[in-house]
Short mmCIF file of C-alpha atoms in Angstrom, two decimals:
data_model
loop_
_atom_site.label_atom_id
_atom_site.label_comp_id
_atom_site.label_asym_id
_atom_site.label_seq_id
_atom_site.Cartn_x
_atom_site.Cartn_y
_atom_site.Cartn_z
CA MET A 1 75.45 144.06 54.00
CA THR A 2 75.71 143.74 57.64
CA THR A 3 75.41 141.16 59.92
CA GLU A 4 73.48 141.02 63.25
CA MET A 5 76.02 139.21 65.94
CA GLN A 6 73.66 137.70 68.70
CA GLU A 7 75.36 136.09 71.87
CA ILE A 8 74.77 132.42 72.61
CA ALA A 9 74.74 130.84 76.03
CA ILE A 10 76.25 127.16 75.28
CA THR A 11 75.67 125.21 78.60
CA GLU A 12 77.05 121.32 79.11
CA GLU A 13 74.23 119.08 79.25
CA LYS A 14 76.02 116.57 81.64
CA PRO A 15 78.89 118.02 83.26
CA LEU A 16 81.83 115.82 83.69
CA VAL A 17 81.78 116.09 87.55
CA PRO A 18 78.18 117.12 88.53
CA ALA A 19 77.84 119.53 91.76
CA PRO A 20 76.83 117.72 94.67
CA THR A 21 72.86 117.73 95.62
CA ASP A 22 71.85 118.20 99.00
CA ALA A 23 70.77 114.76 99.28
CA THR A 24 74.44 113.64 98.59
CA LYS A 25 75.93 115.90 101.01
CA GLU A 26 73.39 114.59 103.32
CA ALA A 27 74.46 111.02 102.84
CA GLU A 28 78.11 111.71 103.18
CA ALA A 29 77.41 113.74 106.30
CA ALA A 30 75.59 110.71 107.56
CA ALA A 31 78.05 108.55 106.66
CA ARG A 32 80.94 110.14 108.31
CA ILE A 33 78.82 110.01 111.45
CA LEU A 34 78.30 106.38 111.01
CA LEU A 35 82.18 105.65 111.09
CA ASP A 36 82.08 107.22 114.54
CA SER A 37 79.50 105.40 116.10
CA GLY A 38 78.78 102.03 113.91
CA THR A 39 77.03 99.13 115.06
CA VAL A 40 79.33 97.15 117.87
CA HIS A 41 79.24 93.56 117.53
CA VAL A 42 80.89 90.74 119.98
CA ILE A 43 81.74 87.92 117.04
CA GLU A 44 82.80 84.57 119.15
CA THR A 45 85.04 82.30 117.08
CA PRO A 46 86.96 79.00 117.76
CA HIS A 47 89.65 81.06 119.41
CA GLY A 48 87.80 83.79 121.39
CA PRO A 49 85.62 86.73 120.91
CA LEU A 50 86.11 89.35 118.42
CA ARG A 51 85.05 93.22 118.61
CA VAL A 52 83.80 94.19 115.15
CA THR A 53 82.16 97.52 114.31
CA VAL A 54 80.08 97.42 111.34
CA GLN A 55 79.25 100.58 109.12
CA CYS A 56 76.94 101.49 106.42
CA THR A 57 74.71 99.57 104.48
CA THR A 58 75.22 95.98 102.92
CA ASN A 59 75.10 95.47 99.27
CA ALA A 60 74.81 91.51 98.37
CA ARG A 61 76.47 92.27 95.03
CA ARG A 62 79.63 93.54 96.70
CA PRO A 63 82.35 92.70 98.66
CA ALA A 64 82.68 94.57 102.24
CA ILE A 65 85.41 96.52 103.17
CA LEU A 66 87.06 94.80 106.25
CA THR A 67 89.76 96.62 108.03
CA VAL A 68 92.29 95.65 110.70
CA HIS A 69 94.43 98.12 112.80
CA ASP A 70 98.35 97.63 113.77
CA VAL A 71 100.01 97.43 116.90
CA GLY A 72 99.57 100.65 119.34
CA LEU A 73 96.30 101.18 117.77
CA ASP A 74 92.63 100.31 117.33
CA SER A 75 90.40 100.66 114.34
CA LYS A 76 88.95 103.91 115.30
CA SER A 77 92.63 105.63 115.71
CA CYS A 78 93.78 103.72 113.11
CA PHE A 79 91.16 104.08 110.25
CA SER A 80 88.97 107.05 111.24
CA PRO A 81 91.07 110.28 109.36
CA LEU A 82 90.75 108.19 105.98
CA PHE A 83 87.51 106.85 106.15
CA ARG A 84 85.74 110.38 107.39
CA PHE A 85 87.77 111.98 104.46
CA ASP A 86 85.45 113.69 102.07
CA GLU A 87 87.00 112.14 98.76
CA MET A 88 86.17 108.94 100.60
CA GLN A 89 82.53 108.95 101.12
CA GLU A 90 81.65 107.98 97.39
CA ILE A 91 83.41 104.29 98.32
CA VAL A 92 81.58 104.78 101.64
CA LYS A 93 78.33 105.12 100.37
CA ASN A 94 79.09 102.08 98.16
CA PHE A 95 80.71 99.38 100.47
CA ALA A 96 79.89 98.18 103.76
CA LEU A 97 82.72 98.64 106.55
CA VAL A 98 83.88 96.40 108.47
CA HIS A 99 86.53 97.16 111.05
CA ILE A 100 87.87 94.38 113.27
CA ASP A 101 89.56 95.42 116.54
CA LEU A 102 92.23 93.10 117.47
CA PRO A 103 91.62 90.88 120.92
CA GLY A 104 92.23 93.10 123.70
CA GLN A 105 92.90 96.40 121.86
CA GLU A 106 89.75 98.81 121.83
CA GLU A 107 88.95 101.44 124.34
CA GLY A 108 87.23 99.93 127.55
CA ALA A 109 88.85 96.46 126.84
CA ALA A 110 88.86 94.10 129.77
CA ILE A 111 92.95 93.68 131.50
CA TYR A 112 94.04 90.53 130.06
CA PRO A 113 95.29 88.56 133.78
CA ALA A 114 99.07 87.67 134.43
CA GLY A 115 100.27 84.61 132.22
CA TYR A 116 97.32 84.95 129.41
CA GLN A 117 98.64 83.41 126.29
CA TYR A 118 98.07 86.20 123.51
CA PRO A 119 96.71 84.57 120.10
CA SER A 120 99.39 84.26 117.02
CA MET A 121 98.78 86.19 113.89
CA ASP A 122 97.81 82.97 112.18
CA THR A 123 95.32 81.98 114.90
CA ILE A 124 93.99 85.82 115.05
CA SER A 125 93.27 85.26 111.22
CA GLU A 126 91.65 82.24 112.10
CA MET A 127 89.17 84.39 113.23
CA ILE A 128 87.99 86.34 110.78
CA PRO A 129 85.60 83.60 108.96
CA SER A 130 83.21 83.45 111.67
CA VAL A 131 83.04 87.83 111.30
CA LEU A 132 82.28 86.77 107.43
CA GLU A 133 79.62 84.18 108.35
CA SER A 134 78.01 86.20 111.15
CA PHE A 135 77.00 88.72 108.90
CA LYS A 136 76.60 86.28 105.74
CA PHE A 137 79.21 88.53 103.66
CA ARG A 138 80.68 86.09 100.68
CA SER A 139 83.79 88.18 100.21
CA VAL A 140 85.60 91.23 101.00
CA ILE A 141 88.48 93.88 100.59
CA GLY A 142 90.88 94.09 102.78
CA VAL A 143 92.67 96.81 104.18
CA GLY A 144 95.36 96.30 106.83
CA VAL A 145 98.45 98.42 108.24
CA GLY A 146 101.07 96.53 109.55
CA ALA A 147 100.08 93.87 111.86
CA GLY A 148 96.65 94.06 110.16
CA SER A 149 98.15 93.75 106.67
CA ASN A 150 100.53 90.49 108.52
CA ILE A 151 97.08 89.02 109.30
CA LEU A 152 94.68 89.67 106.28
CA SER A 153 97.48 87.98 104.35
CA LYS A 154 97.06 85.02 105.91
CA PHE A 155 93.54 85.08 105.88
CA ALA A 156 93.59 85.75 102.13
CA LEU A 157 96.23 82.77 101.53
CA ALA A 158 94.00 80.57 103.38
CA HIS A 159 90.67 81.29 102.46
CA PRO A 160 91.58 83.01 98.59
CA ASP A 161 87.58 82.43 97.47
CA SER A 162 86.59 85.02 100.36
CA VAL A 163 88.84 87.68 99.30
CA GLU A 164 88.43 89.96 96.20
CA GLY A 165 91.23 92.57 96.98
CA LEU A 166 94.55 93.11 99.21
CA VAL A 167 95.42 96.84 100.06
CA LEU A 168 98.29 95.98 102.25
CA ILE A 169 99.98 99.25 104.06
CA ASN A 170 103.67 98.43 106.12
CA MET A 171 103.64 94.98 104.63
CA ASP A 172 106.52 92.91 106.35
CA PRO A 173 106.25 89.02 105.14
CA ASN A 174 109.07 87.83 107.28
CA ALA A 175 109.53 86.99 110.54
CA ARG A 176 112.14 88.52 112.71
CA GLY A 177 115.92 87.15 112.18
CA TRP A 178 118.48 86.54 114.57
CA MET A 179 119.77 90.01 114.34
CA GLU A 180 116.66 91.58 114.35
CA TRP A 181 115.36 89.77 117.17
CA ALA A 182 118.73 90.57 119.42
CA ALA A 183 118.11 94.19 118.81
CA HIS A 184 114.93 93.89 119.79
CA LYS A 185 115.96 92.23 123.08
CA LEU A 186 118.64 95.24 123.68
CA VAL A 187 115.89 97.88 122.73
CA SER A 188 113.12 96.24 124.92
CA VAL A 189 115.87 96.76 127.74
CA ALA A 190 116.47 100.82 127.56
CA SER A 191 113.14 101.69 126.11
CA SER A 192 109.49 101.59 127.22
CA VAL A 193 106.65 99.27 125.15
CA THR A 194 105.56 102.94 124.19
CA GLU A 195 108.72 103.96 122.51
CA GLN A 196 109.10 100.42 121.19
CA ILE A 197 105.77 100.89 119.74
CA LEU A 198 106.27 104.38 118.41
CA SER A 199 109.81 103.49 116.48
CA HIS A 200 107.79 100.50 114.77
CA LEU A 201 104.71 103.47 113.54
CA PHE A 202 106.86 106.04 112.57
CA SER A 203 109.84 106.97 110.52
CA GLN A 204 112.97 108.39 111.82
CA GLU A 205 112.50 111.68 110.65
CA GLU A 206 109.16 111.60 112.47
CA LEU A 207 110.69 110.84 115.70
CA VAL A 208 113.71 113.10 115.40
CA ALA A 209 111.29 115.93 114.92
CA ASN A 210 108.40 114.94 116.87
CA THR A 211 105.39 115.56 115.27
CA GLU A 212 102.33 116.51 116.56
CA LEU A 213 100.98 112.92 115.45
CA LEU A 214 103.43 111.05 116.95
CA GLN A 215 103.31 113.24 120.42
CA ALA A 216 99.29 112.81 120.52
CA GLN A 217 100.43 108.87 119.90
CA ARG A 218 102.53 108.88 122.59
CA GLU A 219 100.08 110.39 124.95
CA ARG A 220 97.15 108.20 123.65
CA ILE A 221 99.34 104.94 124.01
CA SER A 222 101.16 105.36 127.31
CA LYS A 223 98.07 106.64 129.07
CA ALA A 224 95.92 103.40 127.54
CA PRO A 225 94.52 101.42 130.86
CA HIS A 226 95.30 98.31 128.76
CA LEU A 227 98.09 99.11 127.97
CA SER A 228 99.90 95.61 129.18
CA ASN A 229 97.25 94.07 126.48
CA VAL A 230 98.87 96.19 123.53
CA GLU A 231 102.51 94.86 124.64
CA LEU A 232 100.85 91.23 124.14
CA LEU A 233 100.22 91.97 121.01
CA TRP A 234 103.19 93.80 120.34
CA LYS A 235 105.21 90.05 121.27
CA SER A 236 103.06 88.21 119.32
CA TYR A 237 103.88 90.64 116.05
CA ASN A 238 107.35 90.13 116.65
CA SER A 239 107.11 86.49 117.58
CA ARG A 240 105.19 85.79 114.14
CA ARG A 241 106.07 83.44 111.53
CA ASP A 242 107.46 83.97 107.95
CA ILE A 243 104.79 84.17 105.24
CA THR A 244 105.56 82.11 102.17
CA ILE A 245 104.80 83.91 99.28
CA ASP A 246 106.66 83.88 95.75
CA ARG A 247 105.29 84.39 92.14
CA SER A 248 103.91 80.95 91.70
CA CYS A 249 102.33 80.64 95.31
CA ALA A 250 100.81 84.05 95.79
CA PHE A 251 97.58 85.70 96.52
CA LYS A 252 94.94 84.86 94.17
CA CYS A 253 93.66 88.66 93.96
CA PRO A 254 94.75 92.21 93.41
CA VAL A 255 96.89 93.42 95.60
CA MET A 256 97.97 97.00 96.38
CA LEU A 257 101.11 97.56 98.38
CA VAL A 258 101.30 100.80 99.98
CA VAL A 259 104.47 102.25 102.37
CA GLY A 260 105.52 105.59 103.06
CA ASP A 261 108.93 107.32 101.53
CA GLN A 262 111.38 106.56 104.34
CA ALA A 263 109.12 104.57 106.62
CA PRO A 264 110.30 101.75 108.99
CA TYR A 265 108.76 98.83 106.80
CA GLU A 266 109.93 100.29 103.27
CA ASP A 267 112.92 97.84 102.49
CA ALA A 268 110.37 95.21 103.31
CA ALA A 269 107.71 96.38 101.40
CA VAL A 270 110.09 96.54 98.78
CA GLU A 271 110.93 93.02 98.89
CA CYS A 272 107.43 91.83 99.18
CA ASN A 273 106.56 93.60 96.10
CA SER A 274 109.44 91.47 94.35
CA LYS A 275 107.99 88.38 95.19
CA LEU A 276 104.46 89.10 93.76
CA ASP A 277 102.79 88.38 90.87
CA PRO A 278 103.45 91.71 88.93
CA THR A 279 100.18 91.37 86.91
CA THR A 280 97.99 91.85 89.73
CA THR A 281 100.09 94.03 92.06
CA SER A 282 100.64 97.87 92.38
CA PHE A 283 103.21 99.35 94.45
CA LEU A 284 102.74 102.65 96.23
CA LYS A 285 105.36 104.56 97.59
CA MET A 286 104.11 108.03 99.19
CA ALA A 287 106.37 110.86 99.49
CA ASP A 288 105.84 112.75 102.69
CA ALA A 289 103.83 110.08 104.02
CA GLY A 290 106.26 109.02 107.17
CA GLY A 291 105.30 105.71 108.94
CA LEU A 292 101.50 106.18 108.79
CA PRO A 293 100.09 107.26 105.93
CA GLN A 294 96.54 106.72 106.35
CA LEU A 295 96.55 109.35 108.49
CA THR A 296 99.21 111.43 107.14
CA GLN A 297 98.22 111.59 103.45
CA PRO A 298 94.59 110.53 103.41
CA ALA A 299 93.85 112.18 100.10
CA LYS A 300 96.55 110.29 98.13
CA LEU A 301 95.74 106.99 99.71
CA THR A 302 91.96 107.68 99.03
CA GLU A 303 92.93 108.22 94.97
CA ALA A 304 94.93 105.26 94.88
CA PHE A 305 92.16 103.29 96.83
CA LYS A 306 89.54 104.46 94.54
CA TYR A 307 91.38 103.69 91.54
CA PHE A 308 92.22 100.01 93.06
CA ILE A 309 88.42 99.48 93.35
CA GLN A 310 87.72 100.41 90.06
CA GLY A 311 90.33 98.20 88.29
CA MET A 312 88.48 95.58 90.19
CA GLY A 313 85.26 96.70 88.46
CA TYR A 314 83.39 98.62 90.90
CA MET A 315 82.59 102.35 90.70
CA ALA A 316 83.31 102.04 87.40
CA SER A 317 80.96 105.43 86.57
CA SER A 318 83.09 107.18 89.30
CA CYS A 319 84.78 110.65 87.89
CA MET A 320 88.46 110.13 87.65
CA THR A 321 90.58 111.11 90.48
CA ARG A 322 94.00 113.53 90.17
CA LEU A 323 96.39 109.97 90.19
CA SER A 324 94.06 107.67 88.41
CA ARG A 325 93.96 110.63 85.54
CA SER A 326 97.86 110.84 85.72
CA ARG A 327 98.06 106.96 84.92
CA THR A 328 95.46 106.75 82.34
CA THR A 329 97.08 109.75 80.30
CA SER A 330 100.61 107.91 80.17
CA LEU A 331 98.43 104.76 79.29
CA SER A 332 95.74 106.28 76.60
CA SER A 333 98.27 108.61 74.89
CA SER A 334 99.76 105.77 72.44
CA PHE A 335 96.26 105.73 71.17
CA SER A 336 95.28 109.35 70.65
CA MET A 337 96.93 112.84 71.03
CA ASP A 338 93.25 113.92 71.17
CA GLY A 339 93.18 114.60 74.86
CA SER A 340 88.94 114.34 74.83
CA ARG A 341 88.89 111.18 73.08
CA SER A 342 91.66 109.69 74.76
CA ARG A 343 89.50 110.19 77.89
CA SER A 344 86.54 108.96 76.71
CA ARG A 345 88.35 105.78 75.62
CA THR A 346 89.55 105.41 79.38
CA LEU A 347 86.09 106.32 80.89
CA SER A 348 84.13 103.26 78.49
CA GLN A 349 86.49 100.66 79.23
CA GLY A 350 85.10 100.64 82.82
CA SER A 351 81.16 101.72 81.86
CA GLN A 352 80.45 98.17 83.02
CA GLY A 353 81.74 97.01 85.86
CA GLY A 354 81.33 94.69 88.47
CA PRO A 355 79.35 91.52 88.84
CA GLY A 356 77.60 90.77 85.68
CA GLY A 357 79.41 93.29 83.71
CA PRO A 358 82.93 92.76 81.62
CA VAL A 359 86.01 93.93 84.11
CA PRO A 360 88.08 96.35 83.17
CA PRO A 361 91.58 95.43 83.07
CA SER A 362 93.47 95.00 86.29
CA PRO A 363 95.71 98.26 87.29
CA PRO A 364 98.75 98.47 85.55
CA GLN A 365 101.06 96.47 87.33
CA THR A 366 103.65 96.53 89.48
CA MET A 367 103.73 100.21 88.78
CA GLU A 368 105.88 102.03 91.74
CA VAL A 369 104.07 105.24 92.34
CA SER A 370 105.75 108.30 94.36
CA CYS A 371 103.08 111.01 95.16
#
């Protein structure tokens, strides 16, 4: 007896990662255009005007993503490469983006007169509530770099109900000590403001290698028409006060600390991590990232950011990223040696996130991830 063999084509009913449609590609392209254009607003606050760029549509059930840049940068030069990155578009489509330019730091800013008293980090943090009120945002996820991390931290401590999460890059919670103050005074005599700021932004390895990114930033800062404004912000940041945080008095929201390996503020970020609640804090130390990981490693930072948002209960249906898969595998392996069962368990944990549904557990905590 012979048996006739037939070829049967087996297709997957629901692909794990569906191919992007033309409409999806068009939406992503539109989002990238919005990042460069945006809607610019000047918000009046009790401490003076603040320039804000709002991009994408709002979702009343979700917090806005609010960014604050570092010294020597503005919102565009600090965050455009990150938020224009292809994998970031899934996040951009789901959240309103609000980019704050610190006073006098935007392109074309008017030059402050001699003797102008630039606002302190504390004062700038007190300007943020006016931004939320103007756009009717109930809460935000803050993303700050350097000075921006300091400002957002102060805002989160003063207004815990307005902050659902914090991503703090190059965070230093400490004021300058006497030794640092003296060293800074000596350096300020021997080097220009531009070189001082570059030493703040870049790692020693990057300074020695004189990377293309560093050269571009040196060119941009040194030739900025409003360089005197940048210097005022630099002095204000160097005069910052300590941020009093410990495990009994810390942030009321999830926090992700990010720092590049060998970055200028690596030790400060490690110290900050040791002071925070380990049940709500993730620590990401990125290899080969230098002093500005959002510019040098946008892919890795996007993965971490997406997982951070998923841990808060948003975008639970989003496909898993490489970083989250590696972390999730280590967590689920004790439940099942079957890869498919472990994966389905992980996805089902976040099947109903955000307001109105069960929130998945916050990210496994105070976990140092070198990537």
